[in-house]
Coordinates of C-alpha atoms in Angstrom, one line a residue:
X50 CA 137.9 112.4 48.7
X51 CA 141.0 114.7 48.7
X52 CA 141.5 114.0 52.4
X53 CA 143.0 110.6 53.0
X54 CA 140.5 108.6 55.0
X55 CA 140.2 104.9 55.6
X56 CA 136.8 103.2 55.7
X57 CA 134.9 100.0 56.2
X58 CA 136.0 96.7 54.8
X59 CA 134.8 94.5 52.0
X60 CA 133.1 91.1 52.3
X61 CA 132.8 88.2 49.7
X62 CA 131.1 84.9 50.4
X63 CA 130.4 82.0 48.0
X64 CA 128.7 78.7 48.7
X65 CA 128.9 76.1 45.8
X66 CA 125.6 74.2 45.7
X67 CA 126.9 71.5 43.3
X68 CA 129.8 69.0 43.6
X69 CA 133.1 70.3 42.2
X70 CA 132.7 67.9 39.2
X71 CA 129.7 70.0 38.0
X72 CA 131.9 73.1 37.7
X73 CA 134.7 71.1 36.1
X74 CA 132.2 69.8 33.4
X75 CA 130.4 73.1 32.8
X76 CA 133.1 75.7 33.2
X77 CA 136.2 73.6 32.5
X78 CA 137.7 74.0 36.0
X79 CA 137.1 72.7 39.5
X80 CA 138.4 76.1 40.7
X81 CA 135.2 77.9 39.6
X82 CA 134.5 79.1 43.1
X83 CA 138.0 80.4 43.7
X84 CA 138.0 82.3 40.4
X85 CA 134.6 83.9 41.2
X86 CA 135.9 84.8 44.7
X87 CA 138.9 86.5 43.2
X88 CA 136.6 88.6 41.0
X89 CA 134.4 89.5 43.9
X90 CA 137.4 90.7 45.9
X91 CA 139.1 92.6 43.0
X92 CA 135.8 94.4 42.3
X93 CA 135.7 95.5 45.9
X94 CA 139.4 96.4 46.3
X95 CA 138.4 100.0 47.0
X96 CA 137.0 98.8 50.3
X97 CA 140.3 97.6 51.8
X98 CA 144.0 98.1 51.0
X99 CA 145.6 97.4 54.4
X100 CA 145.2 93.6 54.0
X101 CA 143.1 90.8 52.7
X102 CA 142.3 87.2 53.5
X103 CA 140.6 84.1 52.1
X104 CA 139.3 81.0 53.9
X105 CA 137.7 77.9 52.4
X106 CA 135.9 75.0 53.9
X107 CA 135.6 71.4 52.5
X108 CA 132.4 69.5 53.2
X109 CA 132.5 65.9 54.6
X110 CA 136.3 65.7 55.0
X111 CA 138.0 62.5 55.9
X112 CA 139.2 62.5 59.5
X113 CA 142.8 63.5 59.8
X114 CA 142.8 65.7 56.7
X115 CA 142.7 69.5 56.7
X116 CA 139.3 70.9 55.8
X117 CA 139.7 74.6 56.7
X118 CA 142.3 76.5 54.6
X119 CA 143.3 80.1 55.2
X120 CA 145.6 82.6 53.6
X121 CA 146.1 86.3 54.6
X122 CA 148.4 89.1 53.7
X123 CA 149.1 92.7 54.6
X124 CA 151.0 93.3 51.3
X125 CA 150.0 96.3 49.2
X126 CA 149.0 93.8 46.5
X127 CA 147.4 91.5 49.0
X128 CA 144.7 90.0 46.7
X129 CA 147.1 89.0 44.0
X130 CA 149.6 87.7 46.5
X131 CA 147.0 85.6 48.3
X132 CA 145.6 84.0 45.1
X133 CA 149.1 83.5 43.8
X134 CA 149.9 81.5 46.9
X135 CA 146.7 79.6 46.7
X136 CA 147.3 78.5 43.1
X137 CA 150.9 77.7 43.9
X138 CA 149.7 75.3 46.6
X139 CA 147.3 73.6 44.2
X140 CA 150.1 73.3 41.6
X141 CA 152.5 71.9 44.2
X142 CA 149.9 69.2 45.0
X143 CA 149.6 68.4 41.3
X144 CA 153.3 68.4 40.7
X145 CA 153.7 64.6 40.9
X146 CA 150.7 63.9 38.6
X147 CA 149.4 66.9 36.6
X148 CA 146.7 64.7 35.1
X149 CA 144.9 64.8 38.4
X150 CA 143.8 68.4 37.6
X151 CA 140.6 67.0 36.1
X152 CA 139.9 64.6 39.0
X153 CA 137.8 66.7 41.3
X154 CA 137.6 64.1 44.1
X155 CA 141.4 63.8 44.2
X156 CA 141.7 67.6 44.2
X157 CA 139.3 68.0 47.1
X158 CA 141.2 65.4 49.2
X159 CA 144.8 66.5 48.3
X160 CA 144.9 70.1 47.2
X161 CA 144.3 73.1 49.5
X162 CA 141.5 75.7 49.0
X163 CA 139.4 73.3 47.0
X164 CA 136.4 73.5 49.2
X165 CA 132.7 74.3 48.6
X166 CA 132.4 77.2 51.0
X167 CA 134.5 80.3 50.4
X168 CA 135.0 83.5 52.3
X169 CA 137.1 86.5 51.3
X170 CA 137.8 89.8 53.1
X171 CA 139.4 93.1 52.4
X172 CA 140.6 95.2 55.4
X173 CA 141.0 98.8 56.2
X174 CA 142.6 99.2 59.6
X175 CA 140.2 101.7 61.3
X176 CA 141.0 100.0 64.6
X177 CA 143.9 97.8 65.7
X178 CA 147.4 97.4 64.2
X179 CA 148.2 96.8 60.5
X180 CA 149.4 93.3 61.4
X181 CA 148.6 89.9 59.8
X182 CA 147.0 88.8 63.1
X183 CA 144.3 91.5 62.6
X184 CA 143.4 90.4 59.1
X185 CA 140.2 88.5 58.6
X186 CA 139.1 85.8 58.4
X187 CA 139.6 84.9 62.0
X188 CA 139.4 81.2 63.2
X189 CA 138.2 79.5 66.3
X190 CA 139.4 75.9 66.0
X191 CA 138.3 72.6 67.6
X192 CA 138.7 68.9 67.0
X193 CA 134.9 68.7 67.0
X194 CA 133.9 69.7 63.5
X195 CA 130.7 71.5 64.5
X196 CA 132.6 73.8 67.0
X197 CA 134.9 75.2 64.4
X198 CA 134.1 78.8 63.4
X199 CA 135.6 81.2 60.8
X200 CA 134.4 84.8 60.8
X201 CA 135.1 87.8 58.6
X202 CA 133.2 91.1 58.4
X203 CA 132.7 94.7 57.7
X204 CA 131.9 96.0 61.2
X205 CA 132.8 98.2 64.1
X206 CA 131.2 97.7 67.6
X207 CA 130.8 100.7 69.9
X208 CA 130.5 98.6 73.1
X209 CA 133.6 96.5 72.9
X210 CA 134.3 96.9 76.6
X211 CA 130.8 95.5 77.5
X212 CA 131.2 92.6 75.1
X213 CA 134.7 91.9 76.5
X214 CA 133.4 91.9 80.1
X215 CA 130.5 89.6 79.1
X216 CA 133.1 87.0 77.9
X217 CA 135.1 87.4 81.2
X218 CA 131.9 87.0 83.2
X219 CA 131.3 83.6 81.7
X220 CA 134.8 82.5 82.6
X221 CA 136.7 83.2 79.4
X222 CA 140.1 84.9 79.3
X223 CA 140.2 86.6 75.9
X224 CA 143.7 87.2 74.5
X225 CA 142.7 90.7 73.1
X226 CA 140.1 93.4 73.4
X227 CA 139.4 94.0 69.7
X228 CA 135.8 93.9 68.5
X229 CA 136.8 91.2 66.0
X230 CA 137.9 88.8 68.8
X231 CA 134.9 89.6 71.0
X232 CA 132.5 89.0 68.2
X233 CA 134.3 85.7 67.2
X234 CA 134.3 84.5 70.8
X235 CA 130.7 85.5 71.5
X236 CA 129.4 83.6 68.5
X237 CA 131.8 80.8 69.4
X238 CA 130.4 80.6 72.9
X239 CA 126.8 80.2 71.8
X240 CA 128.0 77.7 69.2
X241 CA 129.4 75.7 72.0
X242 CA 126.2 76.1 74.0
X243 CA 124.2 74.8 71.1
X244 CA 126.5 71.9 70.6
X245 CA 126.2 71.0 74.3
X246 CA 122.4 71.3 74.2
X247 CA 122.0 68.9 71.3
X248 CA 124.6 66.5 72.7
X249 CA 122.8 66.4 76.0
X250 CA 119.4 65.7 74.5
X251 CA 120.7 62.9 72.2
X252 CA 123.0 61.3 74.8
X253 CA 119.9 60.8 77.0
X254 CA 118.2 59.2 74.0
X255 CA 121.0 56.7 73.7
X256 CA 122.9 58.0 70.8
X257 CA 126.6 57.2 70.5
X258 CA 129.2 60.0 70.3
X259 CA 129.7 59.4 66.6
X260 CA 125.9 59.6 66.0
X261 CA 125.6 62.7 68.1
X262 CA 128.3 64.5 66.0
X263 CA 126.2 63.7 62.9
X264 CA 123.0 64.8 64.5
X265 CA 124.5 68.1 65.7
X266 CA 125.5 68.9 62.2
X267 CA 122.0 68.2 60.9
X268 CA 120.1 70.1 63.7
X269 CA 122.3 73.0 64.6
X270 CA 120.1 76.1 65.2
X271 CA 122.2 78.7 63.4
X272 CA 119.5 81.4 63.7
X273 CA 119.3 80.8 67.5
X274 CA 123.1 81.0 67.8
X275 CA 123.1 84.3 66.0
X276 CA 120.2 85.7 67.9
X277 CA 121.8 85.0 71.3
X278 CA 125.2 86.3 70.1
X279 CA 123.9 89.6 68.6
X280 CA 121.6 90.6 71.4
X281 CA 124.3 92.9 72.9
X282 CA 125.9 94.1 69.7
X283 CA 125.9 97.9 69.3
X284 CA 127.4 99.0 66.0
X285 CA 127.2 98.6 62.3
X286 CA 128.0 95.2 60.9
X287 CA 127.8 92.8 58.0
X288 CA 129.3 89.5 59.3
X289 CA 129.9 86.3 57.5
X290 CA 130.8 83.0 59.2
X291 CA 131.5 79.4 58.3
X292 CA 130.8 76.6 60.8
X293 CA 133.2 73.6 60.4
X294 CA 130.7 71.0 59.2
X295 CA 129.3 73.2 56.4
X296 CA 126.6 75.6 57.7
X297 CA 127.3 79.3 56.9
X298 CA 125.7 82.7 57.5
X299 CA 125.9 86.4 56.7
X300 CA 124.4 88.7 59.3
X301 CA 123.5 92.4 59.0
X302 CA 122.9 94.9 61.8
X303 CA 119.3 95.9 62.6
X304 CA 119.7 99.5 61.5
X305 CA 121.2 98.4 58.1
X306 CA 124.2 100.7 58.7
X307 CA 126.7 98.6 56.7
X308 CA 125.7 97.3 53.3
X309 CA 125.3 93.7 52.2
X310 CA 123.8 92.1 49.1
X311 CA 123.2 88.5 48.0
X312 CA 122.2 86.3 45.1
X313 CA 121.3 82.6 44.7
X314 CA 120.6 80.2 41.9
X315 CA 120.9 76.4 41.6
X316 CA 124.7 76.6 41.4
X317 CA 125.7 79.2 44.0
X318 CA 124.7 81.3 47.0
X319 CA 126.7 84.6 47.0
X320 CA 127.0 87.6 49.3
X321 CA 129.1 90.7 49.1
X322 CA 129.4 94.3 50.3
X323 CA 128.8 95.7 46.8
X324 CA 126.0 94.9 44.4
X325 CA 127.9 95.6 41.2
X326 CA 130.7 93.2 42.3
X327 CA 128.1 90.4 42.4
X328 CA 126.7 91.6 39.1
X329 CA 130.1 91.6 37.4
X330 CA 131.3 88.3 38.8
X331 CA 128.1 86.4 37.8
X332 CA 126.8 88.5 34.8
X333 CA 123.6 89.6 36.5
X334 CA 121.1 92.5 36.3
X335 CA 120.7 94.7 39.3
X336 CA 117.2 93.3 39.9
X337 CA 118.5 89.8 40.4
X338 CA 120.7 90.9 43.4
X339 CA 118.9 91.2 46.7
X340 CA 119.7 93.5 49.6
X341 CA 120.1 91.6 52.9
X342 CA 117.4 93.1 55.1
X343 CA 118.5 94.8 58.4
X344 CA 118.5 92.5 61.4
X345 CA 118.3 89.4 59.1
X346 CA 120.8 86.7 58.4
X347 CA 121.3 84.8 55.1
X348 CA 121.7 81.2 56.4
X349 CA 123.1 78.5 54.1
X350 CA 122.8 75.0 55.5
X351 CA 125.2 72.2 54.8
X352 CA 122.7 70.5 52.4
X353 CA 122.8 73.7 50.3
X354 CA 119.4 75.1 51.3
X355 CA 119.3 78.7 52.2
X356 CA 116.9 81.3 53.7
X357 CA 116.9 84.9 54.9
X358 CA 115.8 84.8 58.6
X359 CA 115.0 87.4 61.2
X360 CA 117.7 87.5 63.9
X361 CA 117.2 90.9 65.6
X362 CA 114.1 93.0 65.3
X363 CA 114.9 95.7 62.7
X364 CA 115.2 99.3 63.9
X365 CA 114.5 102.4 61.8
X366 CA 116.7 101.8 58.7
X367 CA 119.7 104.1 58.8
X368 CA 121.9 102.9 56.0
X369 CA 125.1 104.9 55.7
X370 CA 124.8 107.9 53.4
X371 CA 128.6 108.1 53.1
X372 CA 128.4 104.9 51.1
X373 CA 126.5 106.7 48.5
X374 CA 128.6 109.9 48.5
X375 CA 132.0 108.2 48.2
X376 CA 132.7 104.7 49.5
X377 CA 130.5 102.5 47.2
X378 CA 131.5 101.8 43.7
X379 CA 130.1 104.3 41.3
X380 CA 129.3 101.6 38.8
X381 CA 126.2 100.7 40.9
X382 CA 123.1 101.8 39.1
X383 CA 121.5 103.6 42.1
X384 CA 124.8 105.0 43.4
X385 CA 125.5 106.6 40.0
X386 CA 122.0 108.2 39.9
X387 CA 122.4 109.5 43.5
X388 CA 125.7 111.1 42.8
X389 CA 124.3 112.8 39.8
X390 CA 121.5 114.1 42.0
X391 CA 124.0 115.3 44.6
X392 CA 125.8 117.4 42.0
X393 CA 122.6 118.8 40.6
X394 CA 121.3 119.9 44.0
X395 CA 124.4 122.1 44.6
X396 CA 123.8 124.3 41.5
X397 CA 121.8 127.2 43.1
X398 CA 124.5 127.7 45.8
X399 CA 127.3 127.5 43.2
X400 CA 125.6 130.0 41.0
X401 CA 125.4 132.4 43.9
X402 CA 129.1 131.9 44.6
X403 CA 130.1 132.8 41.0
X404 CA 127.6 135.7 40.8
X405 CA 125.7 133.7 38.1
X406 CA 128.5 134.5 35.7
X407 CA 128.7 131.1 33.8
X408 CA 130.6 132.6 30.8
X409 CA 133.6 133.3 33.0
X410 CA 133.5 130.1 35.2
X411 CA 135.4 126.9 34.7
X412 CA 134.2 123.6 36.3
X413 CA 136.3 120.7 37.4
X414 CA 136.6 118.0 40.0
X415 CA 139.2 116.7 42.5
X416 CA 139.7 113.7 43.1
X417 CA 138.5 111.3 40.4
X418 CA 135.8 109.8 42.7
X419 CA 134.0 113.2 42.5
X420 CA 133.6 112.9 38.7
X421 CA 130.1 111.6 38.7
X422 CA 128.9 114.4 41.0
X423 CA 130.7 116.8 38.6
X424 CA 128.5 115.4 35.8
X425 CA 125.4 116.1 37.8
X426 CA 126.6 119.6 38.6
X427 CA 127.2 120.2 34.8
X428 CA 123.7 118.9 34.0
X429 CA 122.3 121.4 36.4
X430 CA 124.4 124.2 34.9
X431 CA 123.2 123.2 31.4
X432 CA 119.6 123.7 32.6
X433 CA 120.5 127.1 34.0
X434 CA 122.3 128.1 30.8
X435 CA 119.2 127.1 28.8
X436 CA 117.3 129.8 30.6
X437 CA 120.0 132.3 29.9
X438 CA 120.0 131.3 26.2
X439 CA 116.3 131.6 26.0
X440 CA 116.3 135.1 27.5
X441 CA 119.1 136.3 25.2
X442 CA 117.5 134.9 22.1
X443 CA 114.2 136.6 22.9
X444 CA 116.2 139.9 23.4
X445 CA 117.4 139.6 19.8
X446 CA 113.9 140.2 18.5
X447 CA 112.0 138.6 15.6
X448 CA 114.9 138.9 13.1
X449 CA 118.0 137.9 15.0
X450 CA 121.5 138.4 13.6
X451 CA 122.7 134.9 12.6
X452 CA 126.2 135.4 14.1
X453 CA 124.8 136.6 17.4
X454 CA 122.4 133.7 17.5
X455 CA 125.3 131.2 16.9
X456 CA 127.3 132.8 19.7
X457 CA 124.3 132.3 22.1
X458 CA 123.7 128.7 21.0
X459 CA 127.4 127.9 21.4
X460 CA 127.3 128.8 25.1
X461 CA 127.9 125.8 27.4
X462 CA 129.4 125.2 30.8
X463 CA 133.2 125.0 30.6
X464 CA 134.5 121.7 32.0
X465 CA 138.3 121.3 32.3
X466 CA 140.6 118.7 33.8
X467 CA 142.5 121.3 35.9
X468 CA 144.4 118.8 38.1
X469 CA 145.9 115.4 37.6
X470 CA 147.2 113.4 40.6
X471 CA 150.7 112.1 40.3
X472 CA 150.2 108.6 41.7
X473 CA 154.0 107.9 41.5
X474 CA 155.0 110.9 43.7
X475 CA 156.3 109.6 47.1
X476 CA 158.1 111.4 49.8
X477 CA 161.0 110.2 51.9
X478 CA 161.3 113.6 53.7
X479 CA 160.4 113.7 57.4
X480 CA 161.0 117.4 58.1
X481 CA 157.4 118.8 58.3
X482 CA 158.1 122.1 56.3
X483 CA 160.0 120.3 53.6
X484 CA 157.5 117.5 53.4
X485 CA 154.5 120.0 53.1
X486 CA 156.3 121.6 50.2
X487 CA 156.6 118.3 48.4
X488 CA 153.0 117.3 49.2
X489 CA 151.8 120.5 47.5
X490 CA 153.0 119.0 44.2
X491 CA 151.1 115.7 44.5
X492 CA 148.7 117.1 41.9
X493 CA 149.8 118.5 38.5
X494 CA 147.8 121.4 37.2
X495 CA 146.8 121.8 33.5
X496 CA 148.3 125.2 32.6
X497 CA 146.1 127.3 30.3
X498 CA 142.8 125.7 31.4
X499 CA 141.8 128.9 33.2
X500 CA 142.0 132.4 31.9
X501 CA 144.2 134.2 34.4
X502 CA 142.4 136.8 36.6
X503 CA 139.2 136.5 34.5
X504 CA 137.7 133.1 35.3
X505 CA 136.3 131.8 38.5
X506 CA 137.2 128.1 39.1
X507 CA 134.7 125.8 40.6
X508 CA 136.1 122.4 41.9
X509 CA 133.9 119.7 43.3
X510 CA 135.1 117.2 45.9
X511 CA 133.2 114.3 47.5
X512 CA 133.5 115.7 51.0
X513 CA 135.8 117.8 53.2
X514 CA 136.7 116.0 56.4
X515 CA 139.9 117.5 57.8
X516 CA 140.7 119.9 55.0
X517 CA 144.5 119.2 55.4
X518 CA 145.0 118.4 51.7
X519 CA 143.0 121.5 50.6
X520 CA 145.1 123.8 52.8
X521 CA 148.5 122.2 52.2
X522 CA 148.2 121.3 48.5
X523 CA 145.1 121.8 46.4
X524 CA 144.3 125.5 47.0
X525 CA 148.0 126.4 46.5
X526 CA 148.1 124.4 43.4
X527 CA 144.9 125.8 41.9
X528 CA 146.0 129.3 42.7
X529 CA 148.9 128.9 40.3
X530 CA 146.3 129.0 37.5
X531 CA 145.6 132.6 38.7
X532 CA 141.8 132.4 38.8
X533 CA 140.0 135.4 40.3
X534 CA 138.0 133.1 42.6
X535 CA 138.2 129.5 43.7
X536 CA 135.0 127.9 44.8
X537 CA 135.5 124.5 46.5
X538 CA 132.3 122.5 46.4
X539 CA 131.6 119.5 48.7
X540 CA 128.9 117.0 47.5
X541 CA 128.6 116.1 51.2
X542 CA 127.3 118.4 54.0
X543 CA 129.7 119.6 56.7
X544 CA 131.1 116.7 58.6
X545 CA 130.5 117.7 62.2
X546 CA 130.6 114.5 64.2
X547 CA 132.9 111.4 64.4
X548 CA 132.0 108.0 63.1
X549 CA 132.1 104.8 65.1
X550 CA 130.7 102.2 62.7
X551 CA 133.7 101.5 60.6
X552 CA 134.9 104.7 59.0
X553 CA 138.2 106.3 60.2
X554 CA 136.8 109.5 61.7
X555 CA 137.1 108.9 65.4
X556 CA 138.6 112.1 66.7
X557 CA 136.3 115.1 66.9
X558 CA 139.2 117.7 67.0
X559 CA 140.3 116.5 63.5
X560 CA 137.1 117.7 61.8
X561 CA 137.4 121.1 60.2
X562 CA 133.7 121.9 60.8
X563 CA 134.2 121.3 64.5
X564 CA 137.4 123.5 64.5
X565 CA 135.3 126.2 62.7
X566 CA 132.5 126.1 65.3
X567 CA 135.0 126.3 68.2
X568 CA 136.7 129.2 66.5
X569 CA 133.4 131.1 66.2
X570 CA 132.4 130.3 69.8
X571 CA 135.7 131.8 71.0
X572 CA 135.5 134.8 68.7
X573 CA 131.9 135.6 69.9
X574 CA 132.8 135.2 73.6
X575 CA 130.7 132.1 74.0
X576 CA 133.3 129.8 75.6
X577 CA 130.7 129.1 78.2
X578 CA 129.0 126.8 75.6
X579 CA 132.2 124.7 75.4
X580 CA 132.4 124.4 79.2
X581 CA 128.7 123.5 79.5
X582 CA 128.9 120.8 76.8
X583 CA 132.0 119.4 78.5
X584 CA 130.2 119.2 81.9
X585 CA 127.2 117.5 80.3
X586 CA 129.4 115.0 78.4
X587 CA 131.2 114.1 81.7
X588 CA 127.8 113.6 83.3
X589 CA 127.0 111.0 80.6
X590 CA 130.1 108.9 81.2
X591 CA 128.7 106.6 83.8
X592 CA 125.1 106.5 82.6
X593 CA 123.7 103.3 81.0
X594 CA 124.1 102.9 77.2
X595 CA 120.4 103.3 76.6
X596 CA 120.4 106.7 78.3
X597 CA 123.2 108.2 76.2
X598 CA 122.4 111.5 74.3
X599 CA 124.5 113.5 72.0
X600 CA 125.6 116.6 74.0
X601 CA 127.9 117.9 71.3
X602 CA 125.1 119.3 69.1
X603 CA 125.0 122.4 71.1
X604 CA 128.5 123.4 69.9
X605 CA 127.0 124.1 66.5
X606 CA 123.6 125.5 67.6
X607 CA 124.6 129.3 67.8
X608 CA 125.6 129.5 64.1
X609 CA 124.0 129.0 60.7
X610 CA 125.5 126.5 58.3
X611 CA 126.6 129.3 56.1
X612 CA 128.5 131.0 58.8
X613 CA 130.4 127.8 59.6
X614 CA 131.1 127.3 55.9
X615 CA 132.5 130.8 55.7
X616 CA 134.8 130.2 58.7
X617 CA 135.9 126.8 57.3
X618 CA 136.9 128.7 54.1
X619 CA 138.9 131.2 56.3
X620 CA 140.7 128.4 58.2
X621 CA 141.6 126.5 55.0
X622 CA 142.8 129.4 52.9
X623 CA 146.6 129.4 52.8
X624 CA 148.6 132.5 53.5
X625 CA 149.6 134.4 50.4
X626 CA 147.0 132.9 48.1
X627 CA 146.0 135.3 45.3
X628 CA 142.4 134.1 44.6
X629 CA 139.4 134.7 46.7
X630 CA 138.3 131.4 48.2
X631 CA 134.7 130.3 48.9
X632 CA 133.3 127.0 50.1
X633 CA 130.0 125.5 49.2
X634 CA 128.6 122.5 51.1
X635 CA 125.7 120.2 50.3
X636 CA 122.6 120.9 52.4
X637 CA 121.1 118.2 54.6
X638 CA 117.9 118.6 52.5
X639 CA 119.9 118.1 49.3
X640 CA 121.5 114.9 50.7
X641 CA 118.2 113.4 51.7
X642 CA 116.5 114.2 48.4
X643 CA 119.4 112.6 46.5
X644 CA 119.7 109.5 48.7
X645 CA 116.3 108.9 50.1
X646 CA 116.9 105.3 51.1
X647 CA 120.2 106.0 53.0
X648 CA 119.2 108.2 56.0
X649 CA 122.3 107.3 58.0
X650 CA 123.5 110.9 58.2
X651 CA 125.0 111.0 61.7
X652 CA 128.3 112.5 60.4
X653 CA 126.4 115.6 59.5
X654 CA 123.4 115.8 61.9
X655 CA 124.7 114.0 65.0
X656 CA 121.6 111.7 64.9
X657 CA 123.3 108.4 65.6
X658 CA 121.3 105.2 64.9
X659 CA 122.4 103.4 68.1
X660 CA 123.0 104.7 71.7
X661 CA 126.7 103.6 71.3
X662 CA 127.1 106.4 68.8
X663 CA 126.0 109.0 71.3
X664 CA 128.4 107.7 73.8
X665 CA 131.3 107.8 71.3
X666 CA 130.6 111.5 70.3
X667 CA 130.5 112.5 74.0
X668 CA 133.7 110.6 74.7
X669 CA 135.3 112.3 71.7
X670 CA 134.5 115.7 73.0
X671 CA 135.9 114.8 76.4
X672 CA 139.1 113.6 74.8
X673 CA 139.4 116.8 72.8
X674 CA 138.7 119.0 75.8
X675 CA 141.3 117.1 77.9
X676 CA 143.9 117.3 75.1
X677 CA 143.9 113.5 74.5
X678 CA 144.7 112.6 70.9
X679 CA 143.1 109.2 71.2
X680 CA 140.1 107.3 69.8
X681 CA 136.7 107.5 71.5
X682 CA 136.1 103.8 71.0

């Protein structure tokens, strides 16, 4: 995506089902779990570069010894820094007697991060400050082992205020209003309630306090805790939690908005945000990795048993389609196929944009994440070119000239690497005009890749969100190649509505498609539509969450998608550019055909999967209309 945009986080969970001695004997190291956690996190580093964290839990600790270890960092190389510190701590513990490295019982008692339950997290700061305190995992500590809780997740709640007020209503005084803290404290509250319930029952039966502590660990109703906690959650989430005595869980939202996958065998239970991360870390085939079903939790008990259990009744599945277009790793089998299909489906519109003149058209992609969609586009163009070849060969007659035949057979779509991002280019300039001039040179162009004033240049991108980079940098850069026409292709449809489930698109006024629609309404003297939508959004403010409806859809209703695309092209074309500029967007139909199992397309359609999404979009419009440059959640 050429527009810089932050998105949801990454999750990595491992439960070792054997004693550490087993991994020492089979794999030559008691740190097998840590090594696999490192791989899971590195293979998901695309999901979070504002910070990372690791927590581990030791089963059956001796009283008076640490059993929960945690390390977090907001460094740019957070994963490497964290694991460097972890390994240093282990080496420091071994400094007096390095021979103890093979003694797994000694390691577990004396070295940090040598637990059987491991949790890793990668963070993108879509909400809150980029501070260490906002990095996951977050802890809720207690001297009673079954009341300790560690939580990390890929989530965003739309109803943080309601969740916060619920905590206040039961007597808590939360120290912050973030969704992370409210989720942690809400689960923690029902964990306390379950502890109290079991303690009360067994105290009446004559159990001692020591016995009660043991019974609670054996009988804790993790599913019930999660059910009570998640009843009021409105948002997209994949949450993982560790309970101090050894139970653990991974919970997914009932609409399946955020992704989560898991795998289990006799040695491990594993969960992560990305399927290929699990495949790579444990050498698995795609079929061996399961998708965690919406509304379900993967629950791993202290004894190592596990089950996938229903927590909230699943809604219509609305898995995020942006995952497939851009965020998920392209090495996933299905993601790769879907991005190929996204590129293919754009071919008819691209052909119209270049007047079906493939001989004088150059294809490319910006940025590198659009490469797979580019391959799909080229496959589609190959099919079109085969039709052209067939027609021209038939026109040569029964005795074609060999040279003419060779020229026809040699025809193929022209793919060029027209732009290379200079990853080392940084700017210290704060003056806006001077800075924009420097930003325009973030990409280097490949001179000679386009025939000046003869070729059309087609460049595919994952999506166009704000369009700032296109206007300030990419189009100016491409124009230096002197193409007669620049066609910018988006493998995603027009992004018309903000996100509220973990992707950093919270402000409606930032979206170029919204700017285009507003521009057209003003040009066609339909400002009354803006006023009417504003009034109806205001009327929604105090209505219950379940009654919220998306009022902003009417902003786009007067215009066709093509007319909005044309206006976006006008808004993004820099002054003084020599080439004609056209924009081609994916259609909603093309998106759904390419990604049939990921129907979460609220960014493009405004059809939010939860009522909280409707409230956010209405708030976003009110903020824009009132000139408030703030988030809507």
